[in-house]
Tab-separated table of N, CA, C and O in Angstrom:
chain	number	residue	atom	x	y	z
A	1	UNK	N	-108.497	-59.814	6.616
A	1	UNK	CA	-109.381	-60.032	5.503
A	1	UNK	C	-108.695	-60.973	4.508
A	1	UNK	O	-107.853	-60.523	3.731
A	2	UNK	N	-108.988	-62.097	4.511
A	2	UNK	CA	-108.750	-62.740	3.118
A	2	UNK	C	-108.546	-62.231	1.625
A	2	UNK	O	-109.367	-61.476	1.105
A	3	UNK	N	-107.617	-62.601	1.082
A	3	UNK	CA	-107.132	-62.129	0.174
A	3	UNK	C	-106.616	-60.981	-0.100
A	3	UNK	O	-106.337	-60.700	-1.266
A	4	UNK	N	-106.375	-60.030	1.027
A	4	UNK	CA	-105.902	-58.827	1.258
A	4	UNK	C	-104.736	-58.733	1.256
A	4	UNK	O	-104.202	-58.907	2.351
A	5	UNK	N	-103.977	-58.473	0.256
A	5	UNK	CA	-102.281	-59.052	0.019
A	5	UNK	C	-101.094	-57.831	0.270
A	5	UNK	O	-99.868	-57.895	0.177
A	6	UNK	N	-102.412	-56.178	0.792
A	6	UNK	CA	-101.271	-55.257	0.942
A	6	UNK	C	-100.351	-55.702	1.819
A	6	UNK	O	-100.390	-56.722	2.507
A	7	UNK	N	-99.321	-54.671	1.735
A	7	UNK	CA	-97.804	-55.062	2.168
A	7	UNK	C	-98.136	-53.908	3.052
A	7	UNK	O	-98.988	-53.130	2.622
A	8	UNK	N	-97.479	-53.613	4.488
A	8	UNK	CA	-97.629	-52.434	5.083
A	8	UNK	C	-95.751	-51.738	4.591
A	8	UNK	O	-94.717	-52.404	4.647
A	9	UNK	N	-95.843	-50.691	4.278
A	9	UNK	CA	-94.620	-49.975	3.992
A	9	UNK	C	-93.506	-50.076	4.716
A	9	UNK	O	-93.664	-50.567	5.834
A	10	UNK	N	-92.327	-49.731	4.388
A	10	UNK	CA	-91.639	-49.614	5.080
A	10	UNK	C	-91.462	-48.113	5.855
A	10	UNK	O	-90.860	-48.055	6.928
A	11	UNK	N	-91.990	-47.009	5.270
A	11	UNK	CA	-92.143	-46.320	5.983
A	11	UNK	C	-93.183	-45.658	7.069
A	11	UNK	O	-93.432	-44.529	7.493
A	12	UNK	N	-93.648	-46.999	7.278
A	12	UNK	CA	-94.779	-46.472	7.821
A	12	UNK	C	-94.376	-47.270	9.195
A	12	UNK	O	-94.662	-46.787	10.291
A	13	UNK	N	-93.738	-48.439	9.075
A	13	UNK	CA	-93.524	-49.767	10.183
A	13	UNK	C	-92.523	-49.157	10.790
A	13	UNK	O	-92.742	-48.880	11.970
A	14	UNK	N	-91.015	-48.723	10.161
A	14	UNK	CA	-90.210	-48.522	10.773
A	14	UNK	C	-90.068	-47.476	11.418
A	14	UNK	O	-89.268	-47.542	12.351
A	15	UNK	N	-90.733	-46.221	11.186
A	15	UNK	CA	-90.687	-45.135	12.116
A	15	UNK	C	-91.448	-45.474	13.250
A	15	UNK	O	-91.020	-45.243	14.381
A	16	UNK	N	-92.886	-46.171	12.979
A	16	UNK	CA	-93.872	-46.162	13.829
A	16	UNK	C	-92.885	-47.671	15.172
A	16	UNK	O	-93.185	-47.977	16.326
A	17	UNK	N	-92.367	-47.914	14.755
A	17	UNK	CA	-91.619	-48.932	15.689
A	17	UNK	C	-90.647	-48.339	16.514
A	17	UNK	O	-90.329	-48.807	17.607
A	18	UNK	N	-90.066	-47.107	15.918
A	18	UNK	CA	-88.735	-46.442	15.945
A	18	UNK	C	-89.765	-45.672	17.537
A	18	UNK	O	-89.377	-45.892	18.684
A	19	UNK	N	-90.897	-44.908	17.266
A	19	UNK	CA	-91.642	-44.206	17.916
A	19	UNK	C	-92.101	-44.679	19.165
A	19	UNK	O	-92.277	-43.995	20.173
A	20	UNK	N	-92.308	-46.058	19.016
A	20	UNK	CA	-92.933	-46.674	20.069
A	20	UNK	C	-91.754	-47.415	20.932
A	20	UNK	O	-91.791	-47.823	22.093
A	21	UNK	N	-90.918	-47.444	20.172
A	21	UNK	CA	-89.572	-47.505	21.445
A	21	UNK	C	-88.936	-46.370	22.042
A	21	UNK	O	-88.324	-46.475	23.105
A	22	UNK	N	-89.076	-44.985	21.243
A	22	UNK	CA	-88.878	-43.772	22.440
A	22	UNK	C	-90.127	-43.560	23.084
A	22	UNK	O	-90.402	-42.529	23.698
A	23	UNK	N	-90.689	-44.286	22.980
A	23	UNK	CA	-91.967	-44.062	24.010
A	23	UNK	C	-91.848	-44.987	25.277
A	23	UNK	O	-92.022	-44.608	26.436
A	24	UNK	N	-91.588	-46.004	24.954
A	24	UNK	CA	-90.933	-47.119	25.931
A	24	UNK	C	-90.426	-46.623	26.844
A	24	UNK	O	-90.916	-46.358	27.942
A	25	UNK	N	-89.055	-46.401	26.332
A	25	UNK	CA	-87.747	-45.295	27.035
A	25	UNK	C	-88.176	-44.424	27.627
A	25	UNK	O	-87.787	-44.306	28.789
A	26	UNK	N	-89.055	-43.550	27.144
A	26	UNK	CA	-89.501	-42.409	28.315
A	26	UNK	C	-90.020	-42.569	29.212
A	26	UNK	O	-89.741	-42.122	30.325
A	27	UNK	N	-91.343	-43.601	28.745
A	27	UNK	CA	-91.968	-44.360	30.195
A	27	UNK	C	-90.846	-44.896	31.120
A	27	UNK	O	-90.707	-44.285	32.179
A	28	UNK	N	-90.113	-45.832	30.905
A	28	UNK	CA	-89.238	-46.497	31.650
A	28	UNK	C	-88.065	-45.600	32.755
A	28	UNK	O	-87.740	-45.755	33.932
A	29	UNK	N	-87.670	-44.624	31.668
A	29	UNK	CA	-86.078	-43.690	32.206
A	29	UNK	C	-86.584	-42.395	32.559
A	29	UNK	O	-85.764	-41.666	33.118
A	30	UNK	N	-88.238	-41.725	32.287
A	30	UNK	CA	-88.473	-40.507	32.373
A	30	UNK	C	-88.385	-39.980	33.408
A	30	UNK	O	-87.706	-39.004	33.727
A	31	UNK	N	-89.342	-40.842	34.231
A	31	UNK	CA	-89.563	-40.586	35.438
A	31	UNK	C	-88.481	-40.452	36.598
A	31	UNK	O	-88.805	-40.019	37.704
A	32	UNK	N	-86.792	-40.962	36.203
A	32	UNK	CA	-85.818	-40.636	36.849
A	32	UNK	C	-84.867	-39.843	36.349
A	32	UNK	O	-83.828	-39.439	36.872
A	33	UNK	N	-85.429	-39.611	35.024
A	33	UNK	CA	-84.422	-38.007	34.388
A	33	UNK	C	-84.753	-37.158	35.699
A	33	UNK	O	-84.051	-36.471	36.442
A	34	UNK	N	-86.473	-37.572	35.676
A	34	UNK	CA	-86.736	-36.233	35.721
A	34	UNK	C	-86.691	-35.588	37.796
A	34	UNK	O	-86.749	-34.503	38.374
A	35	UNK	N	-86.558	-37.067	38.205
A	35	UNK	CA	-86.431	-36.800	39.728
A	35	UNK	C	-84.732	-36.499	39.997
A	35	UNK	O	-84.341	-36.028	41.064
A	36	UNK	N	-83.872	-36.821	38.951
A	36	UNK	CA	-82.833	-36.434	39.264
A	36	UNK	C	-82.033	-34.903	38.421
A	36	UNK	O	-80.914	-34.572	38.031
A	37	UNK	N	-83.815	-34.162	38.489
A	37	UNK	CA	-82.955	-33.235	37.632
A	37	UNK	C	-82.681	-32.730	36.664
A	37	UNK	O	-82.258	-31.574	36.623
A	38	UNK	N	-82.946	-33.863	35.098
A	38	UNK	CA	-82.559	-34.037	33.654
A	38	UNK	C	-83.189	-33.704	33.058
A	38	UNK	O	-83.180	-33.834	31.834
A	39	UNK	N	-83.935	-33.174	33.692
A	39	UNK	CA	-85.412	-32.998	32.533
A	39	UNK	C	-84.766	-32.571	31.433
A	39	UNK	O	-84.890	-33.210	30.388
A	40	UNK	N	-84.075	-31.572	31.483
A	40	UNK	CA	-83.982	-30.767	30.437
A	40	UNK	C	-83.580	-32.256	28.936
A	40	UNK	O	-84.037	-32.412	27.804
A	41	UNK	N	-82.673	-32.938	29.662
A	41	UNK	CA	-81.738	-33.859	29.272
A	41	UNK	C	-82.992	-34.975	28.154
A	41	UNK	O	-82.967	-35.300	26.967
A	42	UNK	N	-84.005	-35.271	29.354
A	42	UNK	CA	-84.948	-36.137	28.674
A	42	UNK	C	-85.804	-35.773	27.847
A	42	UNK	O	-86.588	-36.552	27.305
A	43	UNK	N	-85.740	-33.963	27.553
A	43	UNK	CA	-86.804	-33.416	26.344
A	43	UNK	C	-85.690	-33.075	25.403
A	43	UNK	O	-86.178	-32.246	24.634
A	44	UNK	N	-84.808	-33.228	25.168
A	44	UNK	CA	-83.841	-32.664	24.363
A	44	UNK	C	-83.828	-33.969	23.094
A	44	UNK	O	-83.963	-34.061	21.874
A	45	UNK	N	-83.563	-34.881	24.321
A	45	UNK	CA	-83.390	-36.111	23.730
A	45	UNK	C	-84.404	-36.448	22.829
A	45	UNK	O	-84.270	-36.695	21.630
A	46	UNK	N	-85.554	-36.439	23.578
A	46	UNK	CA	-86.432	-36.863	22.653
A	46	UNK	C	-86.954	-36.358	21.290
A	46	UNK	O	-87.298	-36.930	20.256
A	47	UNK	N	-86.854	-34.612	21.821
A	47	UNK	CA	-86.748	-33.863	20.380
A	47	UNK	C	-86.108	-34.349	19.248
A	47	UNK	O	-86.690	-34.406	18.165
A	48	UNK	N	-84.917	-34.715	19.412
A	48	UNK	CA	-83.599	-35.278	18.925
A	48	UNK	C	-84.520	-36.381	17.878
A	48	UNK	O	-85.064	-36.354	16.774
A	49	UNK	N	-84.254	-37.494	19.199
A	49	UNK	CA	-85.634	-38.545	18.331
A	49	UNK	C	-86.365	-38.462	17.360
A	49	UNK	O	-86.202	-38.945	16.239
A	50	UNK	N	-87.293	-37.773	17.803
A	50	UNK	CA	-88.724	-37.608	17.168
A	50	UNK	C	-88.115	-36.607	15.883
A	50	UNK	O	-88.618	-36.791	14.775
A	51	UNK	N	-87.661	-36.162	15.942
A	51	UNK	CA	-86.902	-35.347	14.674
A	51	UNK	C	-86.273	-36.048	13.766
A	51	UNK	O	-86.344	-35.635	12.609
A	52	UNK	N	-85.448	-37.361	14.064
A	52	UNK	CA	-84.805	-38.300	13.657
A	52	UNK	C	-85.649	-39.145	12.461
A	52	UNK	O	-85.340	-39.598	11.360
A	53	UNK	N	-87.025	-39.107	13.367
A	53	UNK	CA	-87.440	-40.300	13.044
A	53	UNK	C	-88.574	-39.908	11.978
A	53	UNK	O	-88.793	-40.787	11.145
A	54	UNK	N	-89.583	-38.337	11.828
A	54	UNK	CA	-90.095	-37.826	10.954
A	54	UNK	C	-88.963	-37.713	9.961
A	54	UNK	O	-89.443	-38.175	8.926
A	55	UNK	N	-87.930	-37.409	9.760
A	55	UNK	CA	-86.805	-37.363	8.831
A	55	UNK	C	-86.623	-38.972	8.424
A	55	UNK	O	-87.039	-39.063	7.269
A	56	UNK	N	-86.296	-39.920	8.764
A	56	UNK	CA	-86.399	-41.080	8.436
A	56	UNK	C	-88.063	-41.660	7.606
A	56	UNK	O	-88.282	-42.610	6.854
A	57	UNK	N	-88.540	-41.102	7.901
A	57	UNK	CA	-90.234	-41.583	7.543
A	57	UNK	C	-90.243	-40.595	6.069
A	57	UNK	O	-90.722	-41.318	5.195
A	58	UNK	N	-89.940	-39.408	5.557
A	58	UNK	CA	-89.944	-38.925	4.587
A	58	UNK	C	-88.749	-39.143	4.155
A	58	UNK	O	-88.687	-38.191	3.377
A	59	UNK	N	-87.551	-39.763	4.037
A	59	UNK	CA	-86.723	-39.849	3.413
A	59	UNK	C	-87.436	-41.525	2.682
A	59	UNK	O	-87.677	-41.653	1.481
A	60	UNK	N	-87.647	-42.569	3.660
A	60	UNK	CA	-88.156	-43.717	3.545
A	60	UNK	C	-89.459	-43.861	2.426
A	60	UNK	O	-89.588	-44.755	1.589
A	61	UNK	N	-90.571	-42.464	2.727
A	61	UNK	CA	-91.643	-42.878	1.462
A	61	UNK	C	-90.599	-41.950	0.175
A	61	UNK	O	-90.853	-42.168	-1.010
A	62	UNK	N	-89.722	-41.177	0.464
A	62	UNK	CA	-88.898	-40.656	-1.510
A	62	UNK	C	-88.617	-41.783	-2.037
A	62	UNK	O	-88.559	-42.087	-3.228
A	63	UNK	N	-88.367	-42.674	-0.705
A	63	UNK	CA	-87.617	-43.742	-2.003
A	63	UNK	C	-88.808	-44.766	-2.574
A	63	UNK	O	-89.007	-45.134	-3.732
A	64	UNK	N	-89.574	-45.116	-1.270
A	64	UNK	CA	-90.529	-45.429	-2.292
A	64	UNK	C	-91.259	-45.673	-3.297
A	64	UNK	O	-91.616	-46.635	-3.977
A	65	UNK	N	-91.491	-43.824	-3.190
A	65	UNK	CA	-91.862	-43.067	-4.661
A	65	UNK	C	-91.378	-42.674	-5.868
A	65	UNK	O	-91.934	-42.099	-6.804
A	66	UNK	N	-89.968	-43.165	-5.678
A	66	UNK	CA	-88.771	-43.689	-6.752
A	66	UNK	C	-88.862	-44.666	-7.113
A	66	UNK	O	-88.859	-44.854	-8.329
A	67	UNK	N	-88.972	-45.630	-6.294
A	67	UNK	CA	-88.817	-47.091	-6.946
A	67	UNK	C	-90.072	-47.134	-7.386
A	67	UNK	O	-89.812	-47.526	-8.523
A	68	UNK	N	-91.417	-47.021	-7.369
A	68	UNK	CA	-92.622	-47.401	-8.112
A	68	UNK	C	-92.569	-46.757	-9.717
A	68	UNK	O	-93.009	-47.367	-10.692
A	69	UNK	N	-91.899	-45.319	-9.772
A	69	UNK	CA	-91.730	-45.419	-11.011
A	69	UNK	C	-90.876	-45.731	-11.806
A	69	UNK	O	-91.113	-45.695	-13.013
């Protein structure tokens, strides 16, 4: 849209980027965790991740919401 000058956040880009590359990874490496076994290895991990990365996404909008005021 023209003249539409929002900025997309930083917490909104970098987790959601962060997300879609352990998604990558799982597609790519899952499927041989999991024939060799790892499963356990490849849900741990990702927990790990995805835990990482909701923690990064609310640490990312505090500051945000610091700096605007």
């Amino acid at each position: 849209m023209p003249g539409n000058n929002k900025k997309l956040r930083k917490s909104i880009w970098l987790p959601g980027l962060l997300f879609i590359y352990l998604l990558a990874m799982t597609i790519i490496f899952g499927a041989d965790l999991i024939r060799g076994g790892e499963w356990m290895r490849l849900v741990s991990v990702s927990l790990i991740e995805l835990a990482m990365i909701v923690v990064l996404h609310i640490l990312l909008k505090k500051q945000e919401e610091r700096k605007q005021r």
